[in-house]
């Protein structure tokens, strides 16, 4: 059986939604889904097979709708743009949260009941699971949909996503819960122990992923290669960026694309070895790599090409065929003799194999 798991990460969940779109494009589907925190919400949409709803949600929902906090305030905090004027403009919001003892979750519950349909999840052939942590019982709670009492689905999902900044209140059966990430940010072990032998994990963080080493299941891990920013910032432009990043990172994983920041069709080490003659390559390494021996010619050449792409404002979210891209960059830099990349582009060969 094959499972798709979603890591917790608040607003970073847009990255996971983009990855889902890529999986669907490649027609890779799953028998079970699960997640923690925002991952439990994304997994619920998947269990319903409401993919269009998942995509639209991430490109439309904002922090004001969920938390009653202006997106601009959160954006300023993320960018460390903290000024007296900004504090004054958000003063009423800040005071309200303090008086309330935390962020009120009423809007979040309304959001869940509006977009997540319990009956569809229960009817779905796709299994669904989440994890949370009971503060009252001081123990983790890991449940599949069959274990969740009828009519309590939204409460369990909320409990999985219950951040410490939220107002402290009882959620299920007069008990207190907190975000499942306090125990495990992704329920991998739960699915392995339940017999799933192939698991795709959609991450939102760059830290080490914790789960038991096992030979019972093949684990695929797709994670961002950069910090995705604030977990509280639900804002359209930021969400679009995270969504696109998740989509192309998944395509990169599935199609074995080259590149770190950009996405290049795969070519072998041998292909890159022949893009420069030996004398020219040594000159490039001396000039552009401070004479330090790179891990490989391929790693070095891709890194420099990506730097040129950034300097040239080349669109990032696109899959490039390297020979055509090199040709394009050669034309662009043909008259820029003062550029540190002029010699590199002049000397590199265009090999269409």
Tab-separated table of C-alpha atoms in Angstrom:
chain	number	residue	atom	x	y	z
A	1	UNK	CA	0.000	0.000	0.000
A	2	UNK	CA	1.105	3.522	-0.774
A	3	UNK	CA	0.696	6.546	1.527
A	4	UNK	CA	1.132	10.302	1.215
A	5	UNK	CA	2.020	12.152	4.408
A	6	UNK	CA	2.003	15.889	5.108
A	7	UNK	CA	4.301	17.519	7.649
A	8	UNK	CA	3.088	20.295	9.944
A	9	UNK	CA	4.187	23.828	9.173
A	10	UNK	CA	1.308	26.299	9.212
A	11	UNK	CA	1.325	28.569	6.173
A	12	UNK	CA	4.222	26.563	4.753
A	13	UNK	CA	1.540	24.025	3.791
A	14	UNK	CA	1.198	25.814	0.448
A	15	UNK	CA	4.434	24.050	-0.530
A	16	UNK	CA	2.748	20.688	0.096
A	17	UNK	CA	-0.280	21.649	-1.987
A	18	UNK	CA	1.993	22.461	-4.920
A	19	UNK	CA	3.658	19.063	-4.546
A	20	UNK	CA	0.234	17.376	-4.636
A	21	UNK	CA	-0.506	19.061	-7.957
A	22	UNK	CA	2.723	17.646	-9.378
A	23	UNK	CA	1.896	14.146	-8.101
A	24	UNK	CA	-1.512	14.337	-9.739
A	25	UNK	CA	0.039	15.495	-13.005
A	26	UNK	CA	2.266	12.423	-12.922
A	27	UNK	CA	-0.765	10.267	-12.049
A	28	UNK	CA	0.720	9.026	-8.786
A	29	UNK	CA	-2.099	8.290	-6.348
A	30	UNK	CA	-2.312	6.871	-2.830
A	31	UNK	CA	-4.248	4.397	-0.686
A	32	UNK	CA	-3.864	6.416	2.500
A	33	UNK	CA	-3.022	9.948	3.580
A	34	UNK	CA	-2.161	11.522	6.899
A	35	UNK	CA	-0.598	14.521	8.508
A	36	UNK	CA	0.126	16.693	11.472
A	37	UNK	CA	-1.182	20.220	12.083
A	38	UNK	CA	-1.670	21.963	8.714
A	39	UNK	CA	-0.629	18.636	7.225
A	40	UNK	CA	-3.763	17.074	8.728
A	41	UNK	CA	-5.842	19.719	6.928
A	42	UNK	CA	-4.088	19.182	3.598
A	43	UNK	CA	-4.488	15.423	4.020
A	44	UNK	CA	-8.217	15.875	4.664
A	45	UNK	CA	-8.611	17.633	1.309
A	46	UNK	CA	-6.708	14.806	-0.345
A	47	UNK	CA	-8.865	12.161	1.324
A	48	UNK	CA	-11.918	13.910	-0.119
A	49	UNK	CA	-10.151	14.061	-3.508
A	50	UNK	CA	-10.961	17.757	-3.471
A	51	UNK	CA	-7.800	18.799	-5.266
A	52	UNK	CA	-9.161	21.919	-6.943
A	53	UNK	CA	-10.432	23.066	-3.544
A	54	UNK	CA	-6.989	22.482	-2.034
A	55	UNK	CA	-5.229	24.565	-4.695
A	56	UNK	CA	-7.758	27.401	-4.597
A	57	UNK	CA	-7.713	27.451	-0.827
A	58	UNK	CA	-3.987	28.079	-0.596
A	59	UNK	CA	-4.103	30.797	-3.216
A	60	UNK	CA	-6.967	32.663	-1.544
A	61	UNK	CA	-7.046	32.245	2.255
A	62	UNK	CA	-5.358	34.935	4.342
A	63	UNK	CA	-4.227	35.500	7.929
A	64	UNK	CA	-7.098	37.887	8.615
A	65	UNK	CA	-9.668	35.201	7.796
A	66	UNK	CA	-7.977	32.571	9.953
A	67	UNK	CA	-6.556	34.483	12.901
A	68	UNK	CA	-8.014	37.974	12.738
A	69	UNK	CA	-4.470	39.288	12.187
A	70	UNK	CA	-3.516	41.515	9.253
A	71	UNK	CA	-1.174	39.844	6.783
A	72	UNK	CA	0.893	43.035	6.658
A	73	UNK	CA	1.700	42.775	10.366
A	74	UNK	CA	2.951	39.217	9.944
A	75	UNK	CA	4.869	40.159	6.797
A	76	UNK	CA	6.545	43.026	8.650
A	77	UNK	CA	7.492	40.676	11.490
A	78	UNK	CA	8.896	38.119	9.033
A	79	UNK	CA	10.942	40.809	7.277
A	80	UNK	CA	11.951	42.313	10.651
A	81	UNK	CA	10.348	45.566	9.561
A	82	UNK	CA	9.350	46.503	13.100
A	83	UNK	CA	8.771	50.222	13.518
A	84	UNK	CA	6.787	52.358	15.948
A	85	UNK	CA	4.332	53.224	13.154
A	86	UNK	CA	3.771	49.538	12.340
A	87	UNK	CA	3.185	48.743	16.011
A	88	UNK	CA	0.721	51.622	16.339
A	89	UNK	CA	-1.254	50.447	13.274
A	90	UNK	CA	-1.578	46.946	14.734
A	91	UNK	CA	-1.998	48.038	18.353
A	92	UNK	CA	-5.685	47.088	18.622
A	93	UNK	CA	-5.018	43.619	17.197
A	94	UNK	CA	-2.141	43.002	19.603
A	95	UNK	CA	-4.169	44.193	22.614
A	96	UNK	CA	-7.113	41.984	21.617
A	97	UNK	CA	-4.903	38.885	21.440
A	98	UNK	CA	-3.331	39.630	24.821
A	99	UNK	CA	-6.700	40.221	26.505
A	100	UNK	CA	-8.065	37.061	24.918
A	101	UNK	CA	-5.199	34.968	26.278
A	102	UNK	CA	-4.092	34.010	22.788
A	103	UNK	CA	-5.441	33.869	19.241
A	104	UNK	CA	-9.095	32.872	19.134
A	105	UNK	CA	-9.724	29.664	17.147
A	106	UNK	CA	-13.343	30.410	16.281
A	107	UNK	CA	-12.431	31.520	12.766
A	108	UNK	CA	-10.317	28.423	12.222
A	109	UNK	CA	-13.207	26.132	13.190
A	110	UNK	CA	-15.510	28.043	10.828
A	111	UNK	CA	-12.891	27.600	8.128
A	112	UNK	CA	-12.677	23.841	8.748
A	113	UNK	CA	-16.448	23.354	8.699
A	114	UNK	CA	-16.712	25.381	5.511
A	115	UNK	CA	-14.037	23.567	3.528
A	116	UNK	CA	-13.544	20.119	5.104
A	117	UNK	CA	-16.484	17.726	4.761
A	118	UNK	CA	-16.484	14.889	7.280
A	119	UNK	CA	-18.974	12.739	5.369
A	120	UNK	CA	-16.817	12.833	2.227
A	121	UNK	CA	-13.730	11.808	4.162
A	122	UNK	CA	-15.549	8.876	5.732
A	123	UNK	CA	-17.000	7.721	2.378
A	124	UNK	CA	-13.661	8.004	0.603
A	125	UNK	CA	-11.759	4.845	-0.306
A	126	UNK	CA	-8.616	6.711	0.714
A	127	UNK	CA	-7.776	6.139	4.372
A	128	UNK	CA	-7.056	9.173	6.527
A	129	UNK	CA	-5.119	9.656	9.753
A	130	UNK	CA	-3.732	12.424	11.942
A	131	UNK	CA	-1.867	12.856	15.169
A	132	UNK	CA	-2.260	15.313	18.018
A	133	UNK	CA	-1.167	15.538	21.640
A	134	UNK	CA	-3.441	15.423	24.672
A	135	UNK	CA	-2.213	17.802	27.356
A	136	UNK	CA	-4.856	16.500	29.740
A	137	UNK	CA	-3.665	12.896	29.394
A	138	UNK	CA	-0.051	13.826	28.674
A	139	UNK	CA	0.226	11.472	25.723
A	140	UNK	CA	0.152	11.502	21.912
A	141	UNK	CA	-3.029	10.574	20.079
A	142	UNK	CA	-2.666	8.912	16.659
A	143	UNK	CA	-5.924	8.003	14.942
A	144	UNK	CA	-7.248	6.783	11.622
A	145	UNK	CA	-10.657	8.024	10.518
A	146	UNK	CA	-12.315	4.820	11.770
A	147	UNK	CA	-11.108	5.720	15.284
A	148	UNK	CA	-12.570	9.243	15.260
A	149	UNK	CA	-16.118	9.415	16.686
A	150	UNK	CA	-18.825	10.484	14.228
A	151	UNK	CA	-19.257	14.246	14.271
A	152	UNK	CA	-15.846	14.884	15.853
A	153	UNK	CA	-13.678	15.070	12.733
A	154	UNK	CA	-13.285	18.856	12.790
A	155	UNK	CA	-12.387	18.875	16.484
A	156	UNK	CA	-9.675	16.276	15.937
A	157	UNK	CA	-8.233	18.194	12.988
A	158	UNK	CA	-8.262	21.416	15.023
A	159	UNK	CA	-6.531	19.653	17.906
A	160	UNK	CA	-3.779	18.479	15.554
A	161	UNK	CA	-3.202	22.081	14.438
A	162	UNK	CA	-3.601	23.726	17.859
A	163	UNK	CA	-0.574	26.001	18.120
A	164	UNK	CA	0.668	27.205	21.535
A	165	UNK	CA	-0.178	30.802	20.515
A	166	UNK	CA	-3.880	29.921	20.388
A	167	UNK	CA	-6.247	30.627	23.259
A	168	UNK	CA	-5.939	27.853	25.836
A	169	UNK	CA	-9.274	26.011	25.825
A	170	UNK	CA	-10.761	22.521	25.819
A	171	UNK	CA	-11.312	20.945	22.404
A	172	UNK	CA	-12.383	17.286	22.585
A	173	UNK	CA	-14.364	15.689	25.429
A	174	UNK	CA	-13.514	18.528	27.799
A	175	UNK	CA	-9.771	17.925	27.346
A	176	UNK	CA	-6.908	20.181	26.327
A	177	UNK	CA	-4.812	19.439	23.250
A	178	UNK	CA	-1.830	20.967	21.511
A	179	UNK	CA	-0.357	20.756	18.002
A	180	UNK	CA	0.653	17.177	17.170
A	181	UNK	CA	4.079	18.440	16.162
A	182	UNK	CA	5.066	18.474	19.836
A	183	UNK	CA	5.201	14.678	19.545
A	184	UNK	CA	5.784	14.004	15.850
A	185	UNK	CA	5.629	16.464	12.970
A	186	UNK	CA	4.662	13.701	10.545
A	187	UNK	CA	3.008	10.338	11.380
A	188	UNK	CA	5.420	8.148	9.405
A	189	UNK	CA	5.769	5.458	12.063
A	190	UNK	CA	1.981	5.147	12.341
A	191	UNK	CA	1.663	4.293	8.641
A	192	UNK	CA	4.649	1.942	8.587
A	193	UNK	CA	3.212	0.040	11.538
A	194	UNK	CA	-0.144	-0.079	9.736
A	195	UNK	CA	1.358	-1.965	6.793
A	196	UNK	CA	2.071	0.767	4.238
A	197	UNK	CA	5.179	-0.244	2.295
A	198	UNK	CA	5.773	2.899	0.209
A	199	UNK	CA	5.462	6.366	1.724
A	200	UNK	CA	5.872	9.817	0.207
A	201	UNK	CA	6.574	12.516	2.789
A	202	UNK	CA	5.881	16.157	1.940
A	203	UNK	CA	7.965	18.359	4.204
A	204	UNK	CA	7.710	22.029	5.151
A	205	UNK	CA	10.943	22.344	7.127
A	206	UNK	CA	14.654	21.799	6.573
A	207	UNK	CA	15.483	20.220	9.947
A	208	UNK	CA	16.082	16.511	10.432
A	209	UNK	CA	13.031	14.338	9.908
A	210	UNK	CA	12.504	11.991	12.841
A	211	UNK	CA	11.118	8.500	12.369
A	212	UNK	CA	12.172	4.955	13.147
A	213	UNK	CA	14.610	3.413	10.682
A	214	UNK	CA	12.790	0.615	8.952
A	215	UNK	CA	13.172	-1.818	6.076
A	216	UNK	CA	9.433	-2.388	6.002
A	217	UNK	CA	8.727	0.641	3.801
A	218	UNK	CA	10.383	2.683	1.087
A	219	UNK	CA	10.369	6.327	2.207
A	220	UNK	CA	10.434	9.173	-0.343
A	221	UNK	CA	11.178	12.570	1.199
A	222	UNK	CA	10.451	15.793	-0.691
A	223	UNK	CA	11.568	18.910	1.146
A	224	UNK	CA	12.192	22.598	0.398
A	225	UNK	CA	15.766	23.635	-0.320
A	226	UNK	CA	15.211	27.000	1.335
A	227	UNK	CA	13.524	28.416	4.428
A	228	UNK	CA	9.825	28.916	3.650
A	229	UNK	CA	9.380	31.699	6.207
A	230	UNK	CA	6.644	32.341	8.750
A	231	UNK	CA	4.169	29.614	9.685
A	232	UNK	CA	1.532	32.289	10.379
A	233	UNK	CA	1.781	34.283	7.153
A	234	UNK	CA	-1.145	33.312	4.947
A	235	UNK	CA	-0.734	35.836	2.129
A	236	UNK	CA	-1.420	35.382	-1.597
A	237	UNK	CA	1.949	36.329	-3.083
A	238	UNK	CA	3.873	34.303	-0.502
A	239	UNK	CA	1.514	31.335	-0.919
A	240	UNK	CA	1.924	31.396	-4.718
A	241	UNK	CA	5.696	31.289	-4.344
A	242	UNK	CA	5.567	28.386	-1.883
A	243	UNK	CA	3.026	26.549	-4.060
A	244	UNK	CA	5.191	26.862	-7.190
A	245	UNK	CA	8.276	25.798	-5.255
A	246	UNK	CA	6.494	22.671	-4.009
A	247	UNK	CA	5.268	21.837	-7.511
A	248	UNK	CA	8.677	22.127	-9.168
A	249	UNK	CA	10.553	20.464	-6.304
A	250	UNK	CA	8.275	17.442	-6.676
A	251	UNK	CA	8.761	17.376	-10.463
A	252	UNK	CA	12.517	17.606	-9.825
A	253	UNK	CA	12.337	14.595	-7.508
A	254	UNK	CA	10.181	12.493	-9.843
A	255	UNK	CA	12.044	13.348	-13.059
A	256	UNK	CA	15.545	13.471	-11.533
A	257	UNK	CA	16.136	17.043	-12.693
A	258	UNK	CA	19.452	18.819	-12.165
A	259	UNK	CA	19.915	22.155	-10.409
A	260	UNK	CA	19.655	23.607	-6.937
A	261	UNK	CA	17.728	26.846	-7.344
A	262	UNK	CA	16.646	26.253	-10.954
A	263	UNK	CA	15.334	23.166	-12.732
A	264	UNK	CA	17.372	21.641	-15.560
A	265	UNK	CA	16.749	18.460	-17.531
A	266	UNK	CA	19.131	15.772	-16.377
A	267	UNK	CA	22.474	15.261	-18.072
A	268	UNK	CA	25.252	12.920	-16.963
A	269	UNK	CA	28.512	13.888	-15.289
A	270	UNK	CA	30.247	12.989	-18.541
A	271	UNK	CA	28.149	15.498	-20.465
A	272	UNK	CA	29.289	18.323	-18.173
A	273	UNK	CA	32.918	17.137	-18.372
A	274	UNK	CA	32.917	17.966	-22.079
A	275	UNK	CA	31.440	21.488	-21.871
A	276	UNK	CA	34.917	22.999	-21.375
A	277	UNK	CA	38.357	21.950	-22.521
A	278	UNK	CA	40.714	21.267	-19.641
A	279	UNK	CA	42.637	24.553	-19.869
A	280	UNK	CA	39.442	26.661	-19.973
A	281	UNK	CA	37.874	24.741	-17.081
A	282	UNK	CA	40.925	25.260	-14.872
A	283	UNK	CA	40.766	28.969	-15.686
A	284	UNK	CA	37.080	29.094	-14.717
A	285	UNK	CA	37.759	27.309	-11.428
A	286	UNK	CA	40.590	29.727	-10.636
A	287	UNK	CA	38.515	32.823	-11.485
A	288	UNK	CA	35.081	31.809	-10.246
A	289	UNK	CA	35.791	29.238	-7.548
A	290	UNK	CA	38.821	30.939	-5.975
A	291	UNK	CA	40.963	28.055	-7.161
A	292	UNK	CA	39.220	25.567	-4.868
A	293	UNK	CA	38.639	22.150	-6.413
A	294	UNK	CA	34.860	21.661	-6.852
A	295	UNK	CA	33.084	18.448	-5.866
A	296	UNK	CA	32.574	17.751	-9.563
A	297	UNK	CA	32.637	19.624	-12.854
A	298	UNK	CA	28.867	19.235	-13.032
A	299	UNK	CA	28.322	20.779	-9.589
A	300	UNK	CA	30.593	23.719	-10.424
A	301	UNK	CA	29.116	24.446	-13.857
A	302	UNK	CA	25.509	24.261	-12.624
A	303	UNK	CA	26.299	26.559	-9.696
A	304	UNK	CA	27.790	29.213	-11.994
A	305	UNK	CA	24.972	28.932	-14.529
A	306	UNK	CA	22.452	29.424	-11.718
A	307	UNK	CA	24.298	32.526	-10.536
A	308	UNK	CA	24.121	33.888	-14.078
A	309	UNK	CA	20.407	33.091	-14.223
A	310	UNK	CA	19.803	34.984	-10.974
A	311	UNK	CA	21.798	37.983	-12.213
A	312	UNK	CA	19.868	37.905	-15.503
A	313	UNK	CA	16.453	37.564	-13.798
A	314	UNK	CA	15.765	34.320	-15.657
A	315	UNK	CA	12.373	32.900	-14.699
A	316	UNK	CA	12.883	30.332	-11.982
A	317	UNK	CA	9.780	28.166	-12.136
A	318	UNK	CA	10.337	26.522	-15.474
A	319	UNK	CA	12.161	23.400	-16.654
A	320	UNK	CA	15.124	24.236	-18.872
A	321	UNK	CA	17.003	22.210	-21.456
A	322	UNK	CA	20.594	23.191	-20.704
A	323	UNK	CA	21.964	23.567	-24.291
A	324	UNK	CA	19.160	25.985	-25.192
A	325	UNK	CA	19.609	27.904	-21.937
A	326	UNK	CA	23.361	28.226	-22.500
A	327	UNK	CA	22.710	29.527	-26.028
A	328	UNK	CA	20.278	32.092	-24.636
A	329	UNK	CA	22.764	33.256	-22.005
A	330	UNK	CA	25.586	33.456	-24.561
A	331	UNK	CA	23.552	35.901	-26.647
A	332	UNK	CA	22.612	37.912	-23.574
A	333	UNK	CA	26.221	38.315	-22.434
A	334	UNK	CA	27.826	38.650	-25.878
A	335	UNK	CA	28.581	42.342	-25.386
A	336	UNK	CA	29.177	42.318	-21.629
A	337	UNK	CA	32.953	41.951	-21.617
A	338	UNK	CA	33.237	43.525	-18.162
A	339	UNK	CA	31.051	40.819	-16.588
A	340	UNK	CA	32.840	38.208	-14.488
A	341	UNK	CA	30.780	35.608	-16.378
A	342	UNK	CA	31.741	36.769	-19.881
A	343	UNK	CA	34.705	34.384	-20.220
A	344	UNK	CA	32.697	31.499	-18.759
A	345	UNK	CA	29.891	31.863	-21.302
A	346	UNK	CA	32.255	32.543	-24.194
A	347	UNK	CA	34.271	29.400	-23.423
A	348	UNK	CA	31.455	26.977	-22.613
A	349	UNK	CA	30.380	24.704	-25.444
A	350	UNK	CA	26.809	24.206	-26.601
A	351	UNK	CA	26.446	20.440	-26.837
A	352	UNK	CA	23.058	19.192	-28.057
A	353	UNK	CA	24.342	15.591	-27.973
